[in-house]
Amino acid sequence: MAIEEVVQSYNQYVKKIMDFNESIALAEWDMRTGAPKKGIKQRSEVVGTLSDEVFKRSISDEMKGYIDALTDPSIQDQLSLVTKKMIEKSKKTYDQYVNIPPEESKAFVILQSEAQSVWQEAKEKSDFALLKPYLEKMVAFKRKFIEYWGVKTNKYDALLDLYEPGLTVQTIDQVFGKLREGLIPLVEAVTSSKAQPQKDFLSVPFPVEKQKALCLHLLREIGYDFEAGRLDETEHPFEITLNPGDVRVTTNFQEQDFISTVLGTIHEGGHALYEQHISRDLVGTPLCEGTSMGIHESQSLFFENFIGRSKAFWAFHYDELKRYGSGQFDHVSLDDFYRAINVSHPSMIRTLADELTYPLHIMVRYDIEKALFNGDLEVTDLSGVWNEKMKEYLGITPANDREGVLQDIHWPGGDFGYFPSYALGYVYAAQFRHVMTRDIPDFDNHVSSGNLSVVTDWLSKHVHQFGSLKKPLEILTDTTGEGPNPQYLLNYLSGKYSDIYRL
Amino acid sequence: MAIEEVVQSYNQYVKKIMDFNESIALAEWDMRTGAPKKGIKQRSEVVGTLSDEVFKRSISDEMKGYIDALTDPSIQDQLSLVTKKMIEKSKKTYDQYVNIPPEESKAFVILQSEAQSVWQEAKEKSDFALLKPYLEKMVAFKRKFIEYWGVKTNKYDALLDLYEPGLTVQTIDQVFGKLREGLIPLVEAVTSSKAQPQKDFLSVPFPVEKQKALCLHLLREIGYDFEAGRLDETEHPFEITLNPGDVRVTTNFQEQDFISTVLGTIHEGGHALYEQHISRDLVGTPLCEGTSMGIHESQSLFFENFIGRSKAFWAFHYDELKRYGSGQFDHVSLDDFYRAINVSHPSMIRTLADELTYPLHIMVRYDIEKALFNGDLEVTDLSGVWNEKMKEYLGITPANDREGVLQDIHWPGGDFGYFPSYALGYVYAAQFRHVMTRDIPDFDNHVSSGNLSVVTDWLSKHVHQFGSLKKPLEILTDTTGEGPNPQYLLNYLSGKYSDIYRL
């Protein structure tokens, strides 16, 4: 067969896998938004059947044939960049799956589901002992998988690579080390500042219907395309991509905490903009998705923090907000509103943490994961180490495991190596912001006159359009001229918080 | 392999097909309710991929193996009834698909999509000539398919069998003939009656929010389980089954015609009750769906007409309706309301026809289809014959093809043989009603005291639970002791309309 025909046949083969994936994504969206509960069990079996199909096709002999044919060094100059990147990604998935014995894969999936269910109970009862045996099995599985993959050096790198390809312990240690050095004294200064902002007006009840109208409006303002998406309500907000023409977001309306709803919606909107702007040429290929968890998070955090928590953004939108509200902001100045939505103090729960303390929560988890997989820590010691690290980094100690080691679903779900991407994304976002404000000198003026398209266009040009055609570090260095560098985030945070807390 | 193992393996094989089908149904529900328009093209490809998969598996060598093994006469006494019926249905699908050359199947699917799109335009322009070449190709395909299936006798029977297994031209000619004989004079008497009901209060604007609340309430009243379903809004109301625990309905709110909305919702609710009550033992088998279009329609029409248009139903719900309304019924007696919602007169459009004239619309289509496939009529003469038949059966002549031969999507969609099931369902429903009122002598009292569970339980016991385990005629004769008999429908209609129109 001529190479051209192999490529065509491979494209068709992969397109089917992507179609199955879209169908799985739709089933998940539906189950999380409004599927009637009596149909869920059977629906889960549908997802199982489709996932099986994706798995089988990803490691089939046919797939192996395409990989062998299209990674042959002698024909590389006949392949387009897209084909090369596609086959690279297919190969990565193949290698990741094929070396794990099927019965272990299956046992792992069952354990994931059991452990997450036990985690719910353990968290409610604040009883780590309940979860412990499941986490131990989970870690044992992951350690074995790392062996199967033949990783010899830093074993945790193998897990990082699943979420943030190319990032290693060596890099992250440096980035997080420097970030922590700058953050800890800043958090201390903020905490002990006498200039604590007022924020009681934020909890005046804000009717859900008004919040909904406000969120729809603000999503439109940041450039979210409602002809290629929709907003629904769920307990936990999320973004999910069916295809670039169908990128859905959800939010959770909280009557007495509208600002969390608004910022959460903008956060998911940031994820969605990334996916809506991926080049249509990549539809039907495995490259048609955000390139990594970290780059994805850089987009959501950019909009949530650098836009949604900025004075410039509210300079334009504050009068609108007053109209959606019921008088609670009438005697609140823009400056006081801005300070209120940026209140910071050390707290126990990551998902509720403010933008200043958030990275420290991630570092607690990073240190623990690294130690777990490099043989310096066992599951039995997790709770103790967690509490020590919280004291060391944030100056506070959880009263129990519910507000400590049991708070996140990631570990019971088998997601080790995922957490660092949250903080890395934040670091990337600040680097993008630095370059963007250099490229667009009147950046703040654009934002404060409601012209957010300059921001979205810039991100689209430098980040969004590529999907997974570029690796995360490639996007970062192509755009900013350097690798991960936490200095820009530190500059941003110290500038902003010195102002807010009159340091 | 032992028979038991073959059965198990067959069950698993078929379950996967059903899972794919559920996933197709979800994609369709989503596209018809709220999927963003920019994602539709790619979503259609997903549906194509999944449908291909279902098609391939339905005619695979593996399927052939199961069919051969499990229809072997020597092992029939080792099979359960469910397995026998499953394999019978698998075989029917296999035979239907396997004899048609794949390239013709594909061309037919493309033609369906083109013809439906051209139909939209032809209908708007009221220009039959536009659609004609597409309909000619469509009919030619269907005639060829009938050849492939090896049908020798009445060729139209082959098409009827796709929608109403077991029903033939011979039976339907008798049923429709007798029905028409009784209906035509009744329609004439109603039309010329001096006692025409008033109905202006039905078009007083009824706010959509109130209609929605009313529809949710009435669906609950007829027994629709919202833990196994949901109500959404679409231009054309429909019911769609994902699985028996997830049976969704939609409706279309019309501010100045709330009664169409209410009766349309109850109609879809009737379809949904059927599917919600199918025995859970049939989940994952091809028997887990209504047994035919006709039996399905018997359930929706039962609720729409015999319940929703009955005086007994409104005797209980009329005071409620007044509360949802805005005063327009304050001076309208229950009797006047009842007469208003049962106004009847010959009209052009089938979907807007009342319960008395509706069957005559179906007979126009039945006569035409029968003639088309038995060689007595060509597409070029459709429009003329349509108008003659309308004059003959309903006494009116369409002013143009938009309100004549172009009104329905069925023929451009390739659905020949489908129409008769609408009227057959109505005939069945009246037969069920006859037996039900004999089994439950105080039937009207139950309905007028809001106790609809006796109705739903009776239908569930005699019809719903079996899914496709029984053939339509089996359900009918097991329950009523006879085949299709239009006398009960005629008795019902002449009794009801003699009263309303003071004949």
Coordinates of C-alpha atoms in Angstrom, one line a residue, chain B residues 32-325:
Chain B
R32 CA -33.4 17.4 18.9
T33 CA -33.5 19.1 22.3
G34 CA -30.6 21.4 22.8
A35 CA -27.3 20.5 21.1
P36 CA -25.5 23.6 19.9
K37 CA -25.8 23.9 16.1
K38 CA -22.2 24.2 15.3
G39 CA -21.6 20.7 16.7
I40 CA -24.4 19.0 14.7
K41 CA -22.4 18.0 11.6
Q42 CA -19.8 16.2 13.6
R43 CA -22.4 14.7 15.8
S44 CA -24.2 13.2 12.8
E45 CA -20.9 11.5 11.9
V46 CA -20.9 10.0 15.4
V47 CA -24.4 8.6 14.8
G48 CA -23.2 7.3 11.4
T49 CA -20.3 5.5 13.0
L50 CA -22.4 3.9 15.7
S51 CA -25.1 2.9 13.2
D52 CA -22.5 1.3 11.0
E53 CA -21.4 -0.7 14.0
V54 CA -24.9 -1.8 14.7
F55 CA -25.5 -2.7 11.1
K56 CA -22.3 -4.7 10.8
R57 CA -22.9 -6.7 13.9
S58 CA -26.5 -7.4 12.9
I59 CA -25.4 -9.2 9.7
S60 CA -22.0 -10.5 10.8
D61 CA -20.8 -14.1 10.5
E62 CA -20.9 -14.3 14.3
M63 CA -24.6 -13.3 14.2
K64 CA -25.2 -15.8 11.5
G65 CA -23.6 -18.4 13.7
Y66 CA -25.9 -17.7 16.6
I67 CA -29.0 -17.7 14.4
D68 CA -28.1 -21.0 12.8
A69 CA -27.2 -22.6 16.1
L70 CA -30.3 -21.3 18.0
T71 CA -32.9 -21.9 15.3
D72 CA -31.8 -25.5 15.0
P73 CA -35.1 -27.4 15.5
S74 CA -33.4 -30.2 17.5
I75 CA -32.6 -27.8 20.4
Q76 CA -35.7 -25.7 20.7
D77 CA -36.9 -27.5 23.8
Q78 CA -33.7 -26.4 25.6
L79 CA -34.4 -22.7 24.9
S80 CA -36.4 -20.3 27.1
L81 CA -39.2 -18.3 25.5
V82 CA -37.2 -15.1 25.7
T83 CA -34.3 -16.6 23.8
K84 CA -36.6 -18.0 21.1
K85 CA -38.2 -14.6 20.6
M86 CA -34.8 -12.8 20.7
I87 CA -33.4 -15.0 18.0
E88 CA -36.5 -14.7 15.9
K89 CA -36.1 -10.9 16.0
S90 CA -32.4 -11.1 15.3
K91 CA -33.1 -13.3 12.3
K92 CA -35.8 -11.0 11.0
T93 CA -33.3 -8.1 11.1
Y94 CA -30.6 -10.2 9.6
D95 CA -32.8 -11.3 6.7
Q96 CA -34.0 -7.8 6.2
Y97 CA -30.5 -6.4 5.9
V98 CA -28.4 -9.1 4.5
N99 CA -30.1 -9.5 1.2
I100 CA -29.7 -5.9 0.2
P101 CA -26.4 -5.1 -1.5
P102 CA -24.4 -2.8 0.8
E103 CA -23.9 -0.2 -1.9
E104 CA -27.6 0.0 -2.3
S105 CA -28.2 0.4 1.4
K106 CA -25.7 3.2 1.5
A107 CA -27.3 4.9 -1.6
F108 CA -30.7 4.6 0.1
V109 CA -29.5 6.3 3.3
I110 CA -28.0 9.2 1.3
L111 CA -31.3 9.5 -0.7
Q112 CA -33.3 9.6 2.5
S113 CA -31.3 12.5 3.8
E114 CA -31.4 14.4 0.5
A115 CA -35.1 13.7 -0.1
Q116 CA -36.0 15.0 3.4
S117 CA -34.1 18.1 2.8
V118 CA -35.6 18.7 -0.7
W119 CA -39.0 18.0 0.9
Q120 CA -38.6 20.9 3.2
E121 CA -38.1 23.2 0.3
A122 CA -40.8 21.6 -1.9
K123 CA -43.3 22.0 1.0
E124 CA -42.4 25.6 1.5
K125 CA -42.8 26.3 -2.2
S126 CA -45.8 24.0 -2.5
D127 CA -44.0 22.5 -5.5
F128 CA -44.4 18.7 -5.9
A129 CA -42.3 18.7 -9.0
L130 CA -39.2 19.4 -6.9
L131 CA -39.7 16.3 -4.8
K132 CA -41.0 14.1 -7.6
P133 CA -37.6 12.7 -8.9
Y134 CA -36.5 11.9 -5.3
L135 CA -39.8 10.1 -4.5
E136 CA -39.5 8.1 -7.7
K137 CA -36.0 7.0 -6.7
M138 CA -37.3 6.2 -3.3
V139 CA -40.2 4.1 -4.5
A140 CA -37.9 2.3 -7.0
F141 CA -35.5 1.4 -4.1
K142 CA -38.3 0.1 -2.0
R143 CA -39.7 -1.9 -4.9
K144 CA -36.3 -3.4 -5.5
F145 CA -35.9 -4.2 -1.8
I146 CA -39.2 -6.1 -1.9
E147 CA -37.7 -8.2 -4.7
Y148 CA -34.6 -8.9 -2.7
W149 CA -36.7 -10.0 0.2
G150 CA -38.3 -12.5 -2.2
V151 CA -41.9 -11.3 -1.6
K152 CA -44.2 -12.9 -4.2
T153 CA -47.8 -12.2 -3.2
N154 CA -49.0 -8.8 -2.1
K155 CA -45.9 -6.7 -2.3
Y156 CA -47.1 -4.0 0.0
D157 CA -47.4 -6.6 2.8
A158 CA -43.6 -6.6 2.9
L159 CA -43.6 -3.0 3.9
L160 CA -46.5 -3.3 6.4
D161 CA -44.6 -6.0 8.1
L162 CA -41.7 -3.6 8.9
Y163 CA -44.0 -1.6 11.1
E164 CA -46.9 -3.9 12.0
P165 CA -45.7 -7.5 11.9
G166 CA -48.4 -9.9 10.9
L167 CA -50.8 -7.3 9.5
T168 CA -51.6 -7.7 5.8
V169 CA -53.5 -5.9 3.1
Q170 CA -56.2 -8.5 3.3
T171 CA -56.9 -7.7 7.0
I172 CA -56.4 -3.9 6.7
D173 CA -58.7 -3.7 3.6
Q174 CA -61.5 -5.2 5.7
V175 CA -60.8 -3.1 8.8
F176 CA -60.5 0.2 7.0
G177 CA -63.4 -0.6 4.7
K178 CA -65.8 -1.1 7.6
L179 CA -64.4 1.8 9.6
R180 CA -64.8 4.1 6.6
E181 CA -68.4 3.0 6.0
G182 CA -69.3 4.0 9.5
L183 CA -67.2 7.1 9.7
I184 CA -68.2 9.0 6.5
P185 CA -71.9 9.4 7.4
L186 CA -70.9 10.2 11.0
V187 CA -68.5 13.0 9.8
E188 CA -71.2 14.3 7.5
A189 CA -73.8 14.4 10.3
V190 CA -71.3 16.2 12.7
T191 CA -70.4 18.7 10.0
S192 CA -74.0 19.6 9.2
S193 CA -75.2 19.6 12.8
K194 CA -76.6 22.9 14.1
A195 CA -75.2 22.2 17.6
Q196 CA -71.7 23.4 16.9
P197 CA -69.7 23.9 20.2
Q198 CA -68.2 27.2 21.2
K199 CA -64.4 27.1 21.7
D200 CA -63.1 30.7 21.7
F201 CA -62.0 30.4 25.4
L202 CA -59.5 27.8 24.4
S203 CA -57.4 30.4 22.5
V204 CA -57.1 32.9 25.4
P205 CA -53.4 33.2 26.0
F206 CA -52.1 30.7 28.5
P207 CA -48.6 31.6 29.8
V208 CA -46.0 29.0 28.9
E209 CA -44.7 28.7 32.5
K210 CA -48.3 27.7 33.6
Q211 CA -48.7 25.3 30.7
K212 CA -45.4 23.7 31.7
A213 CA -46.5 23.3 35.3
L214 CA -49.8 21.9 34.1
C215 CA -48.1 19.4 31.8
L216 CA -45.7 18.2 34.5
H217 CA -48.7 17.7 36.8
L218 CA -50.8 15.8 34.3
L219 CA -48.0 13.5 33.3
R220 CA -47.6 12.6 36.9
E221 CA -51.3 12.0 37.1
I222 CA -51.3 9.5 34.3
G223 CA -48.5 7.7 36.0
Y224 CA -45.4 8.9 34.1
D225 CA -42.4 8.3 36.4
F226 CA -40.1 11.3 36.5
E227 CA -37.3 9.3 38.1
A228 CA -37.3 7.3 34.8
G229 CA -37.8 10.2 32.4
R230 CA -37.9 14.0 31.8
L231 CA -39.9 16.5 29.9
D232 CA -38.2 18.9 27.5
E233 CA -39.4 21.4 24.9
T234 CA -39.1 20.9 21.1
E235 CA -40.9 22.1 18.0
H236 CA -42.3 18.7 17.3
P237 CA -43.2 16.6 20.4
F238 CA -41.8 13.1 20.6
E239 CA -41.1 10.2 23.0
I240 CA -37.7 8.5 22.9
T241 CA -36.5 5.5 24.9
L242 CA -32.9 5.2 26.1
N243 CA -33.7 2.3 28.4
P244 CA -36.9 1.5 30.4
G245 CA -35.4 3.6 33.3
D246 CA -34.9 6.5 31.0
V247 CA -37.9 7.3 28.7
R248 CA -38.0 10.9 27.7
V249 CA -40.8 13.0 26.3
T250 CA -41.0 16.5 24.8
T251 CA -43.7 18.9 24.1
N252 CA -44.3 22.2 22.3
F253 CA -45.8 25.0 24.2
Q254 CA -48.3 27.2 22.3
E255 CA -49.6 30.2 24.2
Q256 CA -52.8 30.4 22.2
D257 CA -53.5 26.7 21.9
F258 CA -52.8 25.2 25.3
I259 CA -55.1 22.3 24.7
S260 CA -53.0 21.0 21.9
T261 CA -50.0 21.2 24.1
V262 CA -51.8 19.4 27.0
L263 CA -53.2 16.6 24.7
G264 CA -49.9 16.3 22.8
T265 CA -48.1 15.9 26.1
I266 CA -50.5 13.2 27.3
H267 CA -50.1 11.5 23.9
E268 CA -46.3 11.3 24.3
G269 CA -46.9 10.3 28.0
G270 CA -49.0 7.3 26.7
H271 CA -46.0 6.2 24.5
A272 CA -43.7 6.6 27.5
L273 CA -45.8 4.6 29.9
Y274 CA -45.6 1.7 27.5
E275 CA -41.8 1.8 27.5
Q276 CA -41.4 2.6 31.3
H277 CA -43.4 -0.5 32.1
I278 CA -41.6 -3.0 29.9
S279 CA -40.3 -5.9 32.1
R280 CA -36.8 -5.2 33.3
D281 CA -35.9 -8.8 32.4
L282 CA -35.9 -7.7 28.8
V283 CA -33.3 -4.9 29.2
G284 CA -30.3 -5.5 26.9
T285 CA -32.4 -7.6 24.5
P286 CA -34.0 -6.6 21.2
L287 CA -37.4 -7.3 22.9
C288 CA -37.0 -4.3 25.1
E289 CA -39.2 -2.0 23.1
G290 CA -42.8 -1.6 22.1
T291 CA -43.8 -4.5 19.8
S292 CA -45.1 -2.5 16.9
M293 CA -45.9 1.0 15.8
G294 CA -49.6 0.2 16.0
I295 CA -49.6 -1.1 19.5
H296 CA -47.4 1.9 20.5
E297 CA -50.0 4.2 19.0
S298 CA -52.8 2.4 20.7
Q299 CA -51.2 3.4 24.0
S300 CA -50.6 7.1 23.1
L301 CA -54.1 7.4 21.6
F302 CA -55.7 5.7 24.5
F303 CA -54.4 8.3 26.8
E304 CA -54.8 11.3 24.5
N305 CA -58.4 10.5 23.4
F306 CA -60.1 8.1 25.8
I307 CA -58.6 9.8 28.8
G308 CA -57.5 13.3 27.8
R309 CA -60.6 14.1 25.8
S310 CA -63.0 12.4 28.1
K311 CA -65.5 14.1 30.3
A312 CA -64.6 11.9 33.3
F313 CA -61.0 13.0 33.2
W314 CA -61.9 16.7 33.2
A315 CA -64.6 16.2 35.8
F316 CA -61.6 15.6 38.2
H317 CA -59.1 18.0 36.6
Y318 CA -61.2 20.9 35.5
D319 CA -61.0 22.8 38.8
E320 CA -57.2 22.4 38.7
L321 CA -57.1 23.7 35.2
K322 CA -59.0 26.8 36.3
R323 CA -56.3 27.4 38.9
Y324 CA -53.5 27.2 36.3
G325 CA -55.5 29.4 33.9

